[in-house]
Amino acid sequence: MSLSAEKAQDIRHNWTVDEAQALLSLPFNELLFRAQTIHRRHFNPNEVQVSTLLSIKTGACPEDCAYCPQSARYDTGLEKEKLLEVQAVIEKAKAAKAAGSDRFCMGAAWRSPRKKDMPYVLAMVKGVKELGLETCMTLGMLDEEQSQQLAAAGLDYYNHNLDTSPEYYGEIITTRTYSDRLGTLANVRNAGMKVCSGGILGMGESTQDRAGLLVQLANLPTQPDSVPINQLVKVTGTPLESEQDLDPLDFVRVIAAARIMMPASHVRLSAGREQMSEEMQAMCFFAGANSIFYGECLLTTPNPAANKDQALFRKLGINSEHRVTREPESLEALLVTPNSDEQVLFYNAVQV
């Protein structure tokens, strides 16, 4: 059988929860061996795609996602911020590119974007695209018209996570349904954009729920191009602040199963990496993770500093040909440090 035929045969859309659970229950070494074998058929095992995530509008979200410090329903001490001005976003994207990012992701704490917000959002996409970066946004739910507008502006990826299994979803979110999320993914896919969709581990879900999440993702009409796997970041003031810690090996198992079930997708280590040791991250890369978020902050939660990631890549021999033209510390300063002339960086999304 040719390599291309093997690759095509790897991709399935008829996974069952029992099959996914069986993968998660394999002896650890067997599971990682299978995942690495499939990974090498589809990707260079020593290349990791690098994205930077910027919050373009923080806080005051009306949703009740139990893990999220940006929900207006929880007192987490997070200050509500206005939507970033377009040129400020472009300047941050320039710094991200210089520090080694391939993709610039922009997130806004909305249930869905409003009509008056769309011109600014579309201008951000166009401006970042002109820098030669891949573009991604996460803005909440999208209808068909919004999806078409973003696609026409040049948006490459749209992120909208399923979060968990359909069965456990109601324990985490009540303000939008699972079908709402699937509908947004369909609108994005039909508009011609690439889908970025994954979930969160460590929210009190069972192994069966983890299997159910992977099945939902793998059985989409087209498997997601990017699959972010998040480890819960417990934030004081949210309903999940006292959740038990996730076993690191259980997290690695899900990464490996995601690689086996979605062979051609980029599997991304997302939130929670700040709590992961270098050894755990290295094991995740071996299990098939080949994408990370780069920079000190993921929307509102901590992430390893970019210079630490570069150091880990050097230790592991990953991204040896990756182009970095500016020291990563400058990325941290621009993404995290408030600008002294803040009034020119924001416009009031409520009043405009």
Coordinates of C-alpha atoms in Angstrom, one line a residue:
M1 CA 0.0 0.0 0.0
S2 CA 1.3 3.5 -0.9
L3 CA 2.0 6.1 1.8
S4 CA -0.9 8.3 0.4
A5 CA -3.2 5.3 0.6
E6 CA -2.2 4.6 4.2
K7 CA -2.8 8.3 5.1
A8 CA -6.3 8.2 3.6
Q9 CA -7.1 4.9 5.4
D10 CA -6.0 6.5 8.7
I11 CA -8.9 9.0 8.6
R12 CA -12.3 7.8 9.8
H13 CA -15.6 9.4 10.6
N14 CA -17.3 6.5 12.2
W15 CA -15.6 6.2 15.6
T16 CA -17.6 4.9 18.5
V17 CA -17.2 5.9 22.2
D18 CA -16.3 2.2 23.0
E19 CA -13.5 2.4 20.5
A20 CA -12.2 5.7 21.9
Q21 CA -12.4 4.3 25.4
A22 CA -10.5 1.2 24.3
L23 CA -7.7 3.5 23.0
L24 CA -7.6 5.4 26.2
S25 CA -7.3 2.1 28.2
L26 CA -4.4 0.7 26.2
P27 CA -1.1 0.1 28.0
F28 CA 0.6 3.4 28.0
N29 CA 3.6 2.4 25.8
E30 CA 1.4 0.7 23.3
L31 CA -0.8 3.8 23.0
L32 CA 2.1 6.2 22.5
F33 CA 3.7 3.8 20.0
R34 CA 0.6 3.7 17.9
A35 CA 0.2 7.5 18.1
Q36 CA 3.8 8.2 17.1
T37 CA 3.6 5.8 14.2
I38 CA 0.5 7.6 12.8
H39 CA 2.0 11.0 13.6
R40 CA 5.1 10.2 11.5
R41 CA 2.9 9.3 8.5
H42 CA 1.3 12.7 8.5
F43 CA 3.8 15.1 10.0
N44 CA 7.4 15.9 10.6
P45 CA 7.8 14.7 14.2
N46 CA 10.3 17.5 15.0
E47 CA 8.1 20.4 13.8
V48 CA 5.6 22.2 16.0
Q49 CA 3.3 24.9 14.7
V50 CA 3.4 28.0 16.8
S51 CA 0.5 30.4 17.4
T52 CA 0.1 33.5 19.5
L53 CA -3.3 34.3 21.1
L54 CA -4.3 37.8 21.9
S55 CA -7.4 38.9 23.8
I56 CA -8.9 41.7 21.7
K57 CA -11.9 42.2 24.0
T58 CA -11.7 41.0 27.6
G59 CA -14.4 40.2 30.2
A60 CA -18.2 40.8 30.7
C61 CA -19.2 37.7 28.7
P62 CA -22.9 36.8 29.3
E63 CA -22.3 33.1 29.1
D64 CA -22.0 30.9 32.2
C65 CA -19.1 28.5 31.2
A66 CA -18.1 27.1 34.6
Y67 CA -14.3 27.3 33.8
C68 CA -14.2 30.9 32.4
P69 CA -12.9 33.9 34.4
Q70 CA -14.4 36.2 31.7
S71 CA -18.0 35.3 32.5
A72 CA -19.9 38.3 33.9
R73 CA -21.6 35.9 36.2
Y74 CA -18.5 35.2 38.4
D75 CA -16.4 37.5 40.6
T76 CA -12.9 36.6 39.5
G77 CA -11.4 40.1 39.9
L78 CA -11.0 40.4 36.1
E79 CA -11.3 43.9 34.8
K80 CA -13.6 44.5 31.8
E81 CA -11.8 45.9 28.9
K82 CA -12.8 47.6 25.6
L83 CA -12.2 46.2 22.2
L84 CA -8.6 46.8 21.0
E85 CA -8.1 49.4 18.3
V86 CA -7.2 47.8 14.9
Q87 CA -3.7 49.3 14.6
A88 CA -2.8 48.1 18.1
V89 CA -3.7 44.5 17.1
I90 CA -1.6 44.8 14.0
E91 CA 1.4 46.0 16.0
K92 CA 1.1 43.1 18.4
A93 CA 0.8 40.7 15.4
K94 CA 4.1 42.1 14.0
A95 CA 5.8 41.4 17.3
A96 CA 4.4 37.9 17.4
K97 CA 5.7 37.2 13.9
A98 CA 9.1 38.5 14.7
A99 CA 9.3 36.3 17.8
G100 CA 8.5 33.1 15.7
S101 CA 4.8 32.7 15.5
D102 CA 3.2 31.3 12.4
R103 CA -0.4 32.1 13.3
F104 CA -2.1 35.0 15.1
C105 CA -5.2 34.2 17.0
M106 CA -7.6 36.9 18.2
G107 CA -10.2 36.2 20.9
A108 CA -13.2 38.3 22.1
A109 CA -15.4 37.6 25.1
W110 CA -18.7 37.7 23.3
R111 CA -21.7 35.4 23.0
S112 CA -21.5 36.4 19.4
P113 CA -20.2 39.5 17.6
R114 CA -22.6 42.3 17.0
K115 CA -23.2 44.0 13.6
K116 CA -21.4 47.2 14.8
D117 CA -18.4 45.2 15.8
M118 CA -17.9 43.4 12.5
P119 CA -16.1 46.3 10.6
Y120 CA -13.4 46.5 13.2
V121 CA -13.0 42.7 13.4
L122 CA -12.8 42.4 9.6
A123 CA -10.2 45.2 9.5
M124 CA -8.1 43.3 12.0
V125 CA -8.2 40.1 9.9
K126 CA -7.1 42.0 6.8
G127 CA -4.3 43.8 8.6
V128 CA -2.8 40.7 10.1
K129 CA -3.1 38.8 6.8
E130 CA -1.1 41.5 5.1
L131 CA 1.8 40.7 7.5
G132 CA 2.0 37.2 6.0
L133 CA 0.6 35.5 9.1
E134 CA -2.1 32.9 9.3
T135 CA -5.2 34.3 11.0
C136 CA -7.5 32.8 13.5
M137 CA -10.4 34.3 15.6
T138 CA -12.7 33.1 18.4
L139 CA -15.6 35.4 18.8
G140 CA -18.4 33.1 20.1
M141 CA -21.2 31.9 17.9
L142 CA -21.4 32.9 14.2
D143 CA -24.3 32.9 11.9
E144 CA -24.0 32.2 8.1
E145 CA -23.6 35.9 7.2
Q146 CA -20.9 36.6 9.8
S147 CA -19.0 33.5 8.7
Q148 CA -19.1 34.6 5.0
Q149 CA -17.9 38.0 6.0
L150 CA -14.9 36.7 7.9
A151 CA -14.0 34.3 5.1
A152 CA -14.2 37.1 2.6
A153 CA -11.8 39.2 4.7
G154 CA -9.3 36.3 4.6
L155 CA -9.7 34.6 8.0
D156 CA -8.0 31.2 7.8
Y157 CA -9.2 29.6 11.0
Y158 CA -12.1 30.0 13.4
N159 CA -11.9 28.5 16.8
H160 CA -15.1 27.3 18.6
N161 CA -14.5 24.5 21.1
L162 CA -17.0 21.8 22.0
D163 CA -15.4 21.7 25.5
T164 CA -16.6 18.2 26.5
S165 CA -18.9 15.4 25.6
P166 CA -22.6 16.0 24.8
E167 CA -23.6 14.1 28.0
Y168 CA -21.5 16.2 30.3
Y169 CA -21.9 19.5 28.6
G170 CA -24.9 20.6 30.7
E171 CA -22.8 20.4 33.8
I172 CA -20.5 23.0 32.5
I173 CA -22.6 25.4 30.3
T174 CA -26.3 26.2 30.3
T175 CA -26.5 29.4 28.2
R176 CA -25.8 27.8 24.9
T177 CA -26.5 24.3 23.6
Y178 CA -24.2 21.7 22.1
S179 CA -26.2 22.0 18.9
D180 CA -25.5 25.8 18.9
R181 CA -21.7 25.0 18.9
L182 CA -22.1 22.4 16.2
G183 CA -24.1 24.9 14.2
T184 CA -21.3 27.5 14.4
L185 CA -18.8 24.9 13.2
A186 CA -21.0 24.1 10.2
N187 CA -21.3 27.8 9.3
V188 CA -17.5 28.2 9.5
R189 CA -16.9 25.1 7.4
N190 CA -19.5 26.0 4.8
A191 CA -17.9 29.4 4.4
G192 CA -14.7 27.8 3.5
M193 CA -12.7 28.6 6.6
K194 CA -10.7 26.0 8.5
V195 CA -12.1 24.7 11.8
C196 CA -10.3 24.9 15.1
S197 CA -12.1 22.9 17.7
G198 CA -11.2 20.9 20.8
G199 CA -12.0 20.7 24.5
I200 CA -11.0 21.0 28.1
L201 CA -9.8 18.2 30.4
G202 CA -9.9 18.2 34.2
M203 CA -13.5 19.6 34.7
G204 CA -14.7 16.6 36.6
E205 CA -15.6 14.6 33.5
S206 CA -15.2 10.8 33.2
T207 CA -13.0 8.9 30.9
Q208 CA -16.2 8.1 28.9
D209 CA -16.8 11.9 28.5
R210 CA -13.2 12.4 27.2
A211 CA -13.8 9.6 24.7
G212 CA -17.2 11.2 23.8
L213 CA -15.5 14.5 23.1
L214 CA -12.9 12.9 20.8
V215 CA -15.7 11.0 18.9
Q216 CA -17.6 14.2 18.3
L217 CA -14.6 15.9 16.9
A218 CA -13.3 13.0 14.8
N219 CA -16.8 12.3 13.3
L220 CA -17.4 15.8 12.1
P221 CA -18.0 15.9 8.3
T222 CA -14.4 17.2 8.0
Q223 CA -12.1 16.7 10.9
P224 CA -10.9 19.9 12.5
D225 CA -7.7 21.3 11.1
S226 CA -6.6 22.2 14.6
V227 CA -7.6 20.4 17.8
P228 CA -6.7 22.4 21.0
I229 CA -6.6 20.2 24.0
N230 CA -6.8 22.4 27.2
Q231 CA -6.0 21.4 30.7
L232 CA -8.3 23.3 33.1
V233 CA -6.8 26.4 34.7
K234 CA -8.6 26.7 38.0
V235 CA -9.5 30.3 38.6
T236 CA -10.7 31.6 42.0
G237 CA -14.3 32.7 41.7
T238 CA -15.4 30.2 39.0
P239 CA -17.5 27.1 39.9
L240 CA -14.5 24.8 39.0
E241 CA -12.0 26.6 41.2
S242 CA -11.7 23.5 43.6
E243 CA -11.7 20.8 41.0
Q244 CA -9.3 17.9 41.5
D245 CA -6.0 18.1 39.6
L246 CA -5.8 16.0 36.4
D247 CA -3.4 13.1 36.3
P248 CA -0.6 14.2 33.8
L249 CA -0.6 10.7 32.2
D250 CA -4.3 10.9 31.6
F251 CA -3.8 14.1 29.7
V252 CA -1.0 12.5 27.6
R253 CA -3.4 9.6 26.9
V254 CA -6.0 12.0 25.4
I255 CA -3.3 13.7 23.3
A256 CA -2.3 10.2 21.9
A257 CA -5.9 9.2 21.3
A258 CA -6.6 12.5 19.5
R259 CA -3.6 11.9 17.2
I260 CA -4.8 8.4 16.3
M261 CA -8.4 9.5 15.7
M262 CA -7.6 12.7 13.9
P263 CA -4.3 11.9 12.1
A264 CA -4.1 14.9 9.8
S265 CA -5.1 17.5 12.4
H266 CA -2.7 19.7 14.3
V267 CA -3.2 18.7 18.0
R268 CA -2.5 21.8 20.1
L269 CA -1.3 22.0 23.7
S270 CA -3.3 25.0 24.8
A271 CA -4.4 26.3 28.2
G272 CA -2.7 24.7 31.3
R273 CA 0.8 24.4 29.9
E274 CA 2.1 26.7 32.7
Q275 CA 1.4 23.8 35.1
M276 CA 3.1 21.2 32.8
S277 CA 6.7 20.1 33.4
E278 CA 9.1 20.0 30.4
E279 CA 9.0 16.2 30.7
M280 CA 5.2 16.2 30.4
Q281 CA 5.3 18.5 27.4
A282 CA 8.0 16.4 25.7
M283 CA 5.8 13.3 26.3
C284 CA 2.8 15.2 24.7
F285 CA 5.0 16.0 21.6
F286 CA 5.9 12.3 21.3
A287 CA 2.2 11.4 21.7
G288 CA 1.4 13.5 18.7
A289 CA 0.9 17.1 19.8
N290 CA 2.4 19.4 17.2
S291 CA 1.1 22.9 17.9
I292 CA 1.3 25.3 20.9
F293 CA 0.2 28.7 21.9
Y294 CA 3.2 31.0 22.3
G295 CA 3.4 33.9 24.7
E296 CA 2.9 34.6 28.4
C297 CA -0.9 34.9 28.4
L298 CA -3.7 33.0 26.9
L299 CA -6.6 35.5 26.9
T300 CA -6.6 35.8 30.7
T301 CA -4.7 32.8 32.0
P302 CA -1.0 32.1 32.3
N303 CA 1.1 30.4 29.7
P304 CA 4.9 29.7 29.6
A305 CA 7.0 32.6 28.4
A306 CA 8.1 32.4 24.8
N307 CA 11.8 32.3 25.7
K308 CA 11.1 29.2 27.9
D309 CA 9.4 27.5 24.9
Q310 CA 12.4 28.4 22.6
A311 CA 14.7 26.8 25.2
L312 CA 12.6 23.7 25.4
F313 CA 12.5 23.4 21.6
R314 CA 16.3 23.6 21.6
K315 CA 16.6 20.8 24.1
L316 CA 14.2 18.6 22.1
G317 CA 15.6 19.5 18.7
I318 CA 12.2 20.9 17.6
N319 CA 11.8 23.7 15.1
S320 CA 15.5 23.8 14.4
E321 CA 14.8 25.8 11.2
H322 CA 12.2 28.1 12.7
R323 CA 12.7 31.7 11.9
V324 CA 13.0 34.1 14.9
T325 CA 14.0 37.6 14.1
R326 CA 13.4 39.2 17.5
E327 CA 14.0 38.0 21.0
P328 CA 10.9 36.4 22.5
E329 CA 11.1 38.8 25.5
S330 CA 9.9 41.6 23.3
L331 CA 6.8 39.6 22.5
E332 CA 5.9 39.3 26.2
A333 CA 6.4 43.0 26.7
L334 CA 4.1 44.0 23.9
L335 CA 1.4 41.4 24.6
V336 CA 1.3 41.7 28.4
T337 CA 2.5 45.2 29.4
P338 CA -0.1 47.9 29.3
N339 CA 0.6 50.8 26.9
S340 CA 1.2 54.1 28.7
D341 CA -1.0 55.9 26.2
E342 CA -3.8 53.4 26.5
Q343 CA -6.6 55.7 25.3
V344 CA -5.3 55.4 21.7
L345 CA -5.3 51.6 21.8
F346 CA -9.0 51.1 22.5
Y347 CA -12.4 52.1 21.4
N348 CA -15.5 51.7 23.4
A349 CA -17.3 48.7 21.9
V350 CA -20.4 49.4 24.0
Q351 CA -20.9 53.0 22.8
V352 CA -19.7 52.9 19.2

